[in-house]
mmCIF file of C-alpha atoms and ligand atoms in Angstrom:
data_model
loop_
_atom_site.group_PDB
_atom_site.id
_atom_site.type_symbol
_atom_site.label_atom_id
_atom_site.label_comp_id
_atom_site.label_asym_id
_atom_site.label_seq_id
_atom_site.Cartn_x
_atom_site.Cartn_y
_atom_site.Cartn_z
ATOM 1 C CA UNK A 1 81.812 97.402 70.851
ATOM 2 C CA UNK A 2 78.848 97.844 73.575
ATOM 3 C CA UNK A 3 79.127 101.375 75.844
ATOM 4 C CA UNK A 4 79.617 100.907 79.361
ATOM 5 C CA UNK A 5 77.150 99.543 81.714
ATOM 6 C CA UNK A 6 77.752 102.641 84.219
ATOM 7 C CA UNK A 7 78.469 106.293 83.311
ATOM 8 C CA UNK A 8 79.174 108.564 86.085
ATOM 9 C CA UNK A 9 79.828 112.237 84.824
ATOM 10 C CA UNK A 10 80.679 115.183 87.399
ATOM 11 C CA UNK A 11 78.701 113.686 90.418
ATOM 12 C CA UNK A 12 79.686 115.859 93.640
ATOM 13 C CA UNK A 13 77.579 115.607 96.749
ATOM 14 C CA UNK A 14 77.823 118.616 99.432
ATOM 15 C CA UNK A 15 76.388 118.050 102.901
ATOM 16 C CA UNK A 16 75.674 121.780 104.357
ATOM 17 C CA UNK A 17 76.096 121.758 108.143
ATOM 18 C CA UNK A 18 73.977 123.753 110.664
ATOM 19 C CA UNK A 19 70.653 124.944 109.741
ATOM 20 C CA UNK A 20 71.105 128.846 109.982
ATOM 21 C CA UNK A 21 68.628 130.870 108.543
ATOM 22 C CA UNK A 22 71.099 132.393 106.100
ATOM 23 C CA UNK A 23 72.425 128.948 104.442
ATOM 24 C CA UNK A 24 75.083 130.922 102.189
ATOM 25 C CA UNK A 25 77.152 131.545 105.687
ATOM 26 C CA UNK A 26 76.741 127.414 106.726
ATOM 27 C CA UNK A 27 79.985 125.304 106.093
ATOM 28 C CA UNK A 28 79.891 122.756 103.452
ATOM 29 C CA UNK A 29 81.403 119.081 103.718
ATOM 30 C CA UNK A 30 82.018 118.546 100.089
ATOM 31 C CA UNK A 31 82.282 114.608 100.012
ATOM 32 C CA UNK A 32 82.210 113.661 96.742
ATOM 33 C CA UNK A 33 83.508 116.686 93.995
ATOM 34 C CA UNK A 34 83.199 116.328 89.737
ATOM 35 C CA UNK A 35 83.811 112.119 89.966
ATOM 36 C CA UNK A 36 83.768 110.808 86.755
ATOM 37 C CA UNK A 37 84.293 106.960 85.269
ATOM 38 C CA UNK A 38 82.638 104.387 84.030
ATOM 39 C CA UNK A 39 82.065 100.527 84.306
ATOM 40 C CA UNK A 40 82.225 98.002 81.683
ATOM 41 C CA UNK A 41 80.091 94.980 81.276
ATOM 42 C CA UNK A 42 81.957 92.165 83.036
ATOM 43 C CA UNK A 43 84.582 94.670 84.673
ATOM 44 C CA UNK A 44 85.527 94.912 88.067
ATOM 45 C CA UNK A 45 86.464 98.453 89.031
ATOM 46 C CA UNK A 46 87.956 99.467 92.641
ATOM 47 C CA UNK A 47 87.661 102.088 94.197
ATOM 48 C CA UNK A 48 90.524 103.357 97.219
ATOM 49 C CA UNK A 49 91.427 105.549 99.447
ATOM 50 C CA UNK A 50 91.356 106.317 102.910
ATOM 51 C CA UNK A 51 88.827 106.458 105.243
ATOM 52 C CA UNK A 52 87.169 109.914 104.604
ATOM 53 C CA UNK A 53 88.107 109.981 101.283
ATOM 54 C CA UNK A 54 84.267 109.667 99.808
ATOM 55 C CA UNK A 55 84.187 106.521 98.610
ATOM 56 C CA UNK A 56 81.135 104.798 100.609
ATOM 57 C CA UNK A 57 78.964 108.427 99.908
ATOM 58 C CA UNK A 58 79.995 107.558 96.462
ATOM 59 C CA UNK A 59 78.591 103.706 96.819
ATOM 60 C CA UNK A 60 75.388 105.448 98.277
ATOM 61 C CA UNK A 61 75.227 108.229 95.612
ATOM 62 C CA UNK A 62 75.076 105.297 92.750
ATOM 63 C CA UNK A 63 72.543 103.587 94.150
ATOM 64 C CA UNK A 64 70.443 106.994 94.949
ATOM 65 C CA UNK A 65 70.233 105.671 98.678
ATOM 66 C CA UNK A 66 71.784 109.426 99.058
ATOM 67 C CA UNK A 67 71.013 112.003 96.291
ATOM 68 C CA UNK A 68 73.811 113.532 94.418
ATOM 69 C CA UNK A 69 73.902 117.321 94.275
ATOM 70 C CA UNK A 70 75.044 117.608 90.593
ATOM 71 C CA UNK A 71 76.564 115.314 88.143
ATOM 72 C CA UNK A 72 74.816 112.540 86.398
ATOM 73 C CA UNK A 73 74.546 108.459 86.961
ATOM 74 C CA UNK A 74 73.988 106.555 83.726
ATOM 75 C CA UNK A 75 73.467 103.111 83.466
ATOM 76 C CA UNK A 76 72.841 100.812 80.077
ATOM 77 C CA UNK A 77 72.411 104.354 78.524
ATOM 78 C CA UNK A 78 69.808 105.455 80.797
ATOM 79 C CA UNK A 79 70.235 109.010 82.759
ATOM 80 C CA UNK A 80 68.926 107.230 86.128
ATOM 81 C CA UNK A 81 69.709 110.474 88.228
ATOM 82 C CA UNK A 82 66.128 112.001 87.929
ATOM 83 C CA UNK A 83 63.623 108.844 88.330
ATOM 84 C CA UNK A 84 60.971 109.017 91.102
ATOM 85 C CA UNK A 85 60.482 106.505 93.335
ATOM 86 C CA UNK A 86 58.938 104.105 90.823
ATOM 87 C CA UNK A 87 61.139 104.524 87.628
ATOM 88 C CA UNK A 88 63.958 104.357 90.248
ATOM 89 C CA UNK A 89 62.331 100.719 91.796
ATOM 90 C CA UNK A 90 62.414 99.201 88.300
ATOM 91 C CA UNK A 91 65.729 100.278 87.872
ATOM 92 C CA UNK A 92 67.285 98.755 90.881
ATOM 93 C CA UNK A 93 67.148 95.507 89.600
ATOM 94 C CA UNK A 94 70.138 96.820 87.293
ATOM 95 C CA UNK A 95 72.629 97.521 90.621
ATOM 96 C CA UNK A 96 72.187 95.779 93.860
ATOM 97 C CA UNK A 97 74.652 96.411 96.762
ATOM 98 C CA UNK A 98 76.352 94.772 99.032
ATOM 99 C CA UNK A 99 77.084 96.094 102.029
ATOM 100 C CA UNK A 100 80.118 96.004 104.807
ATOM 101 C CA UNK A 101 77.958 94.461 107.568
ATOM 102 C CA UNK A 102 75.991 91.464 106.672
ATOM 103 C CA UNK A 103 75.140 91.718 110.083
ATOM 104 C CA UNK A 104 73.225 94.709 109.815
ATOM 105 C CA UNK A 105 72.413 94.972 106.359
ATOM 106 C CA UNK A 106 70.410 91.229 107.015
ATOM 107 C CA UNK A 107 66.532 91.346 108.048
ATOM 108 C CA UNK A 108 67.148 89.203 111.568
ATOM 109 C CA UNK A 109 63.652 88.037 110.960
ATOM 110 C CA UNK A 110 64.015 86.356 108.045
ATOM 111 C CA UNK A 111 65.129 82.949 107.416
ATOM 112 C CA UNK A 112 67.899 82.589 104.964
ATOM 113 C CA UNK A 113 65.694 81.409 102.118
ATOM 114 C CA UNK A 114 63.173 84.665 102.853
ATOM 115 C CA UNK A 115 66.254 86.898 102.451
ATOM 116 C CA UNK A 116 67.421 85.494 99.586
ATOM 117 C CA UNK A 117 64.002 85.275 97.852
ATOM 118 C CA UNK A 118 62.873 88.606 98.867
ATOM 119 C CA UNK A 119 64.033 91.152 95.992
ATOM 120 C CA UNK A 120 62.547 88.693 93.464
ATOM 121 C CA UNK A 121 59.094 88.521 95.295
ATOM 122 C CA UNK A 122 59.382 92.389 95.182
ATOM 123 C CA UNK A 123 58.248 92.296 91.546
ATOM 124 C CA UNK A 124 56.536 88.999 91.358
ATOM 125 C CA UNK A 125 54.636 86.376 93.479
ATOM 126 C CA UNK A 126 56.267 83.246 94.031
ATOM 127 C CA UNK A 127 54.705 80.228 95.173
ATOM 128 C CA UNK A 128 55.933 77.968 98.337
ATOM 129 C CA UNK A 129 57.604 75.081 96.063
ATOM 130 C CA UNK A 130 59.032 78.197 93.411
ATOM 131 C CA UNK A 131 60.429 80.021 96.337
ATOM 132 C CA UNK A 132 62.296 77.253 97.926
ATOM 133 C CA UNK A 133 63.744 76.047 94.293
ATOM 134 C CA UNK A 134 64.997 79.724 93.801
ATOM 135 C CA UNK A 135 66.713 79.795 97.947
ATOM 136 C CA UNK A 136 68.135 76.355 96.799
ATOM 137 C CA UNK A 137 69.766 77.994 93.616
ATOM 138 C CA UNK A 138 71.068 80.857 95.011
ATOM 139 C CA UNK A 139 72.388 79.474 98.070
ATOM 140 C CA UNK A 140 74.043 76.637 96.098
ATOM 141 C CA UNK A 141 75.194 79.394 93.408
ATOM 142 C CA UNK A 142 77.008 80.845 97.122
ATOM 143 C CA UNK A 143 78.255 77.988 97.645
ATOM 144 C CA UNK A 144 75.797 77.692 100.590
ATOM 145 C CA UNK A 145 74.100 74.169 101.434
ATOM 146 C CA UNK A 146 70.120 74.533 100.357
ATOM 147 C CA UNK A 147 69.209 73.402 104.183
ATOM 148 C CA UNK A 148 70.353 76.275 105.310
ATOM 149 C CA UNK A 149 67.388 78.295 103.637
ATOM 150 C CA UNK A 150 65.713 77.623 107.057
ATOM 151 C CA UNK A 151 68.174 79.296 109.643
ATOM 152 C CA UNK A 152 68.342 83.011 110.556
ATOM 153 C CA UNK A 153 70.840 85.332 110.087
ATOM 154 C CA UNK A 154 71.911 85.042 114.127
ATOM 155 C CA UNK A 155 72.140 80.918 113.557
ATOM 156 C CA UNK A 156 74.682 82.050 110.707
ATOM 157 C CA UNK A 157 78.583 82.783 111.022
ATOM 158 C CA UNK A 158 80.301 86.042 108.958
ATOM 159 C CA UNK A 159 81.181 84.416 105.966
ATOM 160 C CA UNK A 160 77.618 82.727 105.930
ATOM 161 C CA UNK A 161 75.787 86.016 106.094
ATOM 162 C CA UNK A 162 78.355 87.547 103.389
ATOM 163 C CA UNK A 163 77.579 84.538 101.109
ATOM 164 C CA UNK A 164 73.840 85.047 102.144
ATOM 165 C CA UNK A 165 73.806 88.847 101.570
ATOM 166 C CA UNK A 166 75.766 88.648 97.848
ATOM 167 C CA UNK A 167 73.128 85.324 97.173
ATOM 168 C CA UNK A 168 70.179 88.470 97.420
ATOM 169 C CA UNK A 169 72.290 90.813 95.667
ATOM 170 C CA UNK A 170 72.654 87.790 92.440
ATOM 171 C CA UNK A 171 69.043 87.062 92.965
ATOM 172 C CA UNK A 172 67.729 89.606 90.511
ATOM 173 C CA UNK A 173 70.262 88.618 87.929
ATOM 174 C CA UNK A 174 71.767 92.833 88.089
ATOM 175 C CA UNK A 175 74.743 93.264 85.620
ATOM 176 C CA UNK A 176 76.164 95.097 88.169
ATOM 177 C CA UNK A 177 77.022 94.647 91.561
ATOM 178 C CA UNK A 178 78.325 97.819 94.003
ATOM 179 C CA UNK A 179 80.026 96.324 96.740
ATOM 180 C CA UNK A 180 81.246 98.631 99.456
ATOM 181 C CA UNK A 181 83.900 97.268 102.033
ATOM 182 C CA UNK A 182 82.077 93.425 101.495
ATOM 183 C CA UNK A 183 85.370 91.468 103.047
ATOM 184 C CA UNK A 184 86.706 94.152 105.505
ATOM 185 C CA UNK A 185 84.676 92.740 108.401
ATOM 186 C CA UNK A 186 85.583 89.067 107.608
ATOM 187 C CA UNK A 187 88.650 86.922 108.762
ATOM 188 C CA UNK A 188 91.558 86.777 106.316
ATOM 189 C CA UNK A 189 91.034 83.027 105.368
ATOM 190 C CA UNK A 190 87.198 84.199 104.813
ATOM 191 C CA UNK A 191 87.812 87.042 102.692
ATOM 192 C CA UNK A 192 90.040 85.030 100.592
ATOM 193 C CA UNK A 193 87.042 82.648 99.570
ATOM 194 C CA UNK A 194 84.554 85.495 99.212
ATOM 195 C CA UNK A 195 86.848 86.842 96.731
ATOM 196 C CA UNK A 196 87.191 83.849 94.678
ATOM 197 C CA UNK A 197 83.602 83.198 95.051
ATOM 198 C CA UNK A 198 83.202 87.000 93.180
ATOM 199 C CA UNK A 199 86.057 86.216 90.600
ATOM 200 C CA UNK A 200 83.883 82.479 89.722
ATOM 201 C CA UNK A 201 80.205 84.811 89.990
ATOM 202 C CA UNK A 202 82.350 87.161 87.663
ATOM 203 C CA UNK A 203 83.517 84.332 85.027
ATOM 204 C CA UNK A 204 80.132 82.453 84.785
ATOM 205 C CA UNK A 205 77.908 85.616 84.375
ATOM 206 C CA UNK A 206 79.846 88.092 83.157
ATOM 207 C CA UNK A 207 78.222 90.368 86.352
ATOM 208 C CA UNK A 208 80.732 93.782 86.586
ATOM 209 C CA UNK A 209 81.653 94.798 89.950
ATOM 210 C CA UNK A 210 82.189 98.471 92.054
ATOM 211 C CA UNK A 211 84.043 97.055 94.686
ATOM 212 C CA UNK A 212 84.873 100.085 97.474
ATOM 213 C CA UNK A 213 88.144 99.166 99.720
ATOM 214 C CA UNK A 214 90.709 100.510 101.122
ATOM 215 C CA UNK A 215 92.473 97.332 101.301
ATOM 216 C CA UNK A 216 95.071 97.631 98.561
ATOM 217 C CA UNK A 217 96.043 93.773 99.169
ATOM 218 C CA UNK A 218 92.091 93.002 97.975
ATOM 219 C CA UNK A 219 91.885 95.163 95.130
ATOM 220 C CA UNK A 220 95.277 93.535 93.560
ATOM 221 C CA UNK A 221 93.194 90.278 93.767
ATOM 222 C CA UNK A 222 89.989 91.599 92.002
ATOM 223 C CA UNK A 223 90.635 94.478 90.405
ATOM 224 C CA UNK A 224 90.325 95.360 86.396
ATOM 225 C CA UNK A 225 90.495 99.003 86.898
ATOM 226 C CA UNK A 226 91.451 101.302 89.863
ATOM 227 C CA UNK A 227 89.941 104.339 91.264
ATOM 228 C CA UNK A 228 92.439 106.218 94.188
ATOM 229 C CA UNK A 229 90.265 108.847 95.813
ATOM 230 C CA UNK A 230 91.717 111.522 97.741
ATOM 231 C CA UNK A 231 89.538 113.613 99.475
ATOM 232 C CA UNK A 232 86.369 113.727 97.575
ATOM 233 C CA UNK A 233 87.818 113.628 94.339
ATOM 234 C CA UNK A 234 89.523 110.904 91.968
ATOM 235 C CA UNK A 235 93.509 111.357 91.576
ATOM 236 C CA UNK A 236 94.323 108.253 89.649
ATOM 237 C CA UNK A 237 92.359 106.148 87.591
ATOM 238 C CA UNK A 238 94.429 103.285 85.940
ATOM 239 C CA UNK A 239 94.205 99.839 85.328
ATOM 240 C CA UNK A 240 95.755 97.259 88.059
ATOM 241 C CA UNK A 241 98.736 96.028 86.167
ATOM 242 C CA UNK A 242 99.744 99.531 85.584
ATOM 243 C CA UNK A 243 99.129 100.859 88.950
ATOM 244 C CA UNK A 244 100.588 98.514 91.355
ATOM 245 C CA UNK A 245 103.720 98.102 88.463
ATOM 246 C CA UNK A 246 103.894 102.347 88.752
ATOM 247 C CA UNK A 247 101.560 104.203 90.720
ATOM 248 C CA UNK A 248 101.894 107.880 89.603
ATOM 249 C CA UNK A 249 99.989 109.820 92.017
ATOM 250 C CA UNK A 250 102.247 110.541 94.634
ATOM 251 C CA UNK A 251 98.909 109.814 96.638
ATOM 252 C CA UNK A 252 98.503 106.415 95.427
ATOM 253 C CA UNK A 253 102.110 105.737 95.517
ATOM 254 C CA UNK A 254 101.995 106.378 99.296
ATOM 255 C CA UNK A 255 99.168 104.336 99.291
ATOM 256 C CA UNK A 256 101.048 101.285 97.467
ATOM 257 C CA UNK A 257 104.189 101.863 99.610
ATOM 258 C CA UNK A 258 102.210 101.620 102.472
ATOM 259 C CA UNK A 259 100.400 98.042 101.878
ATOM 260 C CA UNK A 260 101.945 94.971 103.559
ATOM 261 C CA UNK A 261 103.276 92.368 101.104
ATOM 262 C CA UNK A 262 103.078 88.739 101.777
ATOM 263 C CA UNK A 263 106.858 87.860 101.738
ATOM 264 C CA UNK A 264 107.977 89.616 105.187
ATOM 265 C CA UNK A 265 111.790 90.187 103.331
ATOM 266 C CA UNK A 266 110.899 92.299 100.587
ATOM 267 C CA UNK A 267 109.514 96.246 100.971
ATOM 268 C CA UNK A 268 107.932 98.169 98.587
ATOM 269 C CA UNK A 269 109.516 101.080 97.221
ATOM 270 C CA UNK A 270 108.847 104.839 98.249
ATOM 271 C CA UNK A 271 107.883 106.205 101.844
ATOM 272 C CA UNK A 272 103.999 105.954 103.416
ATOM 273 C CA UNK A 273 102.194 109.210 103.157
ATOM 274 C CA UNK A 274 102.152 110.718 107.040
ATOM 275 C CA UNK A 275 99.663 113.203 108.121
ATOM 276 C CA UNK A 276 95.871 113.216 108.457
ATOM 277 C CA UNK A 277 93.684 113.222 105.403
ATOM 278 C CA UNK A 278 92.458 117.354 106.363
ATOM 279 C CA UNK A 279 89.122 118.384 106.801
ATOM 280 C CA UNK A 280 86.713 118.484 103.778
ATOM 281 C CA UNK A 281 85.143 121.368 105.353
ATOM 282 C CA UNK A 282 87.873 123.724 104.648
ATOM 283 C CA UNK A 283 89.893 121.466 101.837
ATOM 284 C CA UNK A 284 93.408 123.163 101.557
ATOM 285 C CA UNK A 285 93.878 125.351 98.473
ATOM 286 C CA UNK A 286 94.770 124.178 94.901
ATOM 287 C CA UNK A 287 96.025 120.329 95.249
ATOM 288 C CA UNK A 288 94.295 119.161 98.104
ATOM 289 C CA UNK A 289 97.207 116.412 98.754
ATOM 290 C CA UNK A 290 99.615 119.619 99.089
ATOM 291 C CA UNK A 291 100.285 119.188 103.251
ATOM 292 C CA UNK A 292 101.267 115.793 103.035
ATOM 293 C CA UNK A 293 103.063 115.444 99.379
ATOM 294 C CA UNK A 294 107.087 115.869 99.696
ATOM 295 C CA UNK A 295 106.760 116.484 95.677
ATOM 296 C CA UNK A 296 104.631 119.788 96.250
ATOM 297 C CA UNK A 297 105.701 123.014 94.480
ATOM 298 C CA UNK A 298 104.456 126.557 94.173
ATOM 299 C CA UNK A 299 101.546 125.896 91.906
ATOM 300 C CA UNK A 300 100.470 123.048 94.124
ATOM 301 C CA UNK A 301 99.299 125.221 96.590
ATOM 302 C CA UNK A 302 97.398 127.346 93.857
ATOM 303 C CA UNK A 303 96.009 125.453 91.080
ATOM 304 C CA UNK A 304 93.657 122.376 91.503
ATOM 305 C CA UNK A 305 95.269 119.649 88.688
ATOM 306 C CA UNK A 306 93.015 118.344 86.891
ATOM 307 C CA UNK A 307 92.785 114.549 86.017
ATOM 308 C CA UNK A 308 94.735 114.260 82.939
ATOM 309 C CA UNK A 309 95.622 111.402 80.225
ATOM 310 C CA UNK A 310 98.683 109.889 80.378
ATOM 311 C CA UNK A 311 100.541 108.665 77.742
ATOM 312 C CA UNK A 312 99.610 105.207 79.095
ATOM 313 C CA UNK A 313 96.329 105.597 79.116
ATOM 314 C CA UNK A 314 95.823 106.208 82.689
ATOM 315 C CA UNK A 315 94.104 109.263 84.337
ATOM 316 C CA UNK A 316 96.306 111.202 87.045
ATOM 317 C CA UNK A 317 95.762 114.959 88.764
ATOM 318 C CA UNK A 318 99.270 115.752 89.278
ATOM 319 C CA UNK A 319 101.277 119.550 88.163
ATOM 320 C CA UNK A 320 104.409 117.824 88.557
ATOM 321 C CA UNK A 321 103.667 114.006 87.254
ATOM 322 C CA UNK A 322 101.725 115.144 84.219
ATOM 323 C CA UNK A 323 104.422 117.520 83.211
ATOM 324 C CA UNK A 324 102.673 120.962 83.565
ATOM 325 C CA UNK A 325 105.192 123.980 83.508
ATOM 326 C CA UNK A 326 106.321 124.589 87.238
ATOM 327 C CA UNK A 327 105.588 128.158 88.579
HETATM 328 FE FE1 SF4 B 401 101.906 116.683 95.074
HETATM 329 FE FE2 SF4 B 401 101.618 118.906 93.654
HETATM 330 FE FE3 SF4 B 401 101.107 116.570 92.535
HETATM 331 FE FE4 SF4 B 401 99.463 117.549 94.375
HETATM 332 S S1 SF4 B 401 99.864 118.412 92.370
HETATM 333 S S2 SF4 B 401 100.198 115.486 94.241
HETATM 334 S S3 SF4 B 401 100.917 118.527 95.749
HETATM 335 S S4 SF4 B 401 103.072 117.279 93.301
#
């Protein structure tokens, strides 16, 4: 059996805050503390959580748009967390991102066919005729009319720019594709074809996808694997069957209880979690969940779980779900 296609081991990223001359007294935003998981080849692994729980900074970290403070990122088997700026070019055409905002995250001055084209041209010169056959692929591969290779990004509606921005992100053929919040600013009927358009990308090519939401109605759609985050850290990590069937974080099955189902009549079980996710400036102690979890016992509010195995398989920081010994 091949390894995975992405290792992450440990990767925490602290932001300090202020710039006082004696940096031991600044506060610390830890985003992102000791996340570890990995991706398979073909796999599409979510990660969710609420806003503020870490995952974009974790997006950024994997793509080394932000740099991690410790831990390591390891893809096909290569420790990718030290490159320069040159190892680290080569490299990107492993992972390619897309982003929330095609808006934004789209060169305005570009034609459609230019943006599309442009990461290949990074490495090699294409001429006129080999550039437009490439646009013409990948917009077509989109399911994106060719003609449109001429229009700009303005000329373009949502779902056009999403197609156009995960066309650039195919365009150097990556085995993996991090995709953070791609259908969150798109209209429901719009998301829903984006999605299948991933899940048909996913089935031809075999690409694997990091897909970052914290839409729990997407992820039931896409996912392989799920990630909950919860404050920096992961607190469940199980595969989608499993989790929606029994969440076991009392995190994630806030989360779950919390989603909107599609038939109006039925509810999901158990009650949303209420309560603001708390500062990750000054995290409470032990379980960081403790303020808002009606299962919370002494040791909660001592001990930091760790993420244990389950005797399904799945990973879960829990004292009372994983069985430890109340104190
Ligand atoms: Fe709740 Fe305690 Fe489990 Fe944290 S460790 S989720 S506070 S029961």
């Amino acid at each position: 059996m091949s390894g995975p296609l992405l290792k992450v081991e440990n990767l925490a990223k602290h932001y300090m805050l202020g710039n006082g001359f004696l940096k031991q007294n600044c506060p610390v935003v830890r985003a992102v503390e000791d996340v570890s998981f990995s991706v398979a080849p073909g796999e599409t692994l979510c990660i969710v959580g609420e806003s503020g729980c870490g995952k974009s900074t974790l997006a950024r970290l994997l793509m080394r748009i932000v740099e991690p403070t410790s831990g390591r990122v390891i893809i096909d088997g290569t420790d990718i967390t030290e490159f320069g700026p040159h190892a680290l070019r080569v490299w990107r055409r492993r992972m390619q991102m897309v982003f929330q905002d095609p808006y934004s995250s789209l060169n305005p001055r570009l034609t459609a066919g230019q943006i599309v084209t442009e990461p290949v041209e990074n490495f090699e010169r294409l001429k006129r005729k080999q550039r437009e056959a490439l646009a013409a692929d990948l917009l077509q591969e989109v399911g994106m009319r060719p003609e449109i290779m001429h229009r700009f990004p303005s000329e373009l509606s949502g779902g056009q720019r999403q197609r156009l921005a995960i066309a650039r992100a195919l365009s150097l053929r990556p085995p993996l594709i991090v995709a953070d919040e791609a259908v969150s600013a798109l209209d429901v009927s719009v998301q829903a074809q984006i999605l299948n358009l991933l899940l048909d990308l996913q089935q031809n090519t075999g690409i694997a996808f990091l897909f970052i939401s914290h839409d729990l109605s997407v992820v039931e759609h896409i996912a392989h694997r799920v990630a909950v985050m919860y404050l920096g850290r992961i607190v469940e990590l199980a595969t989608c069957e499993a989790l929606f069937a029994n969440p076991t974080h009392p995190y994630t099955e806030a989360l779950i209880s919390a989603a909107p189902l599609p038939d109006p009549t039925r509810v999901r079980p158990g009650a949303p979690v209420e309560g603001e996710v708390p500062s990750p400036i000054n995290p409470p102690s032990g379980c960081a969940f403790h303020p808002r979890c009606p299962h919370a016992i002494k040791r909660c509010r001592q001990e930091m779980p760790p993420l244990a195995p389950m005797a399904d398989g799945r990973l879960v920081a829990c004292h009372v779900r994983t069985g430890a010994p109340a104190i």
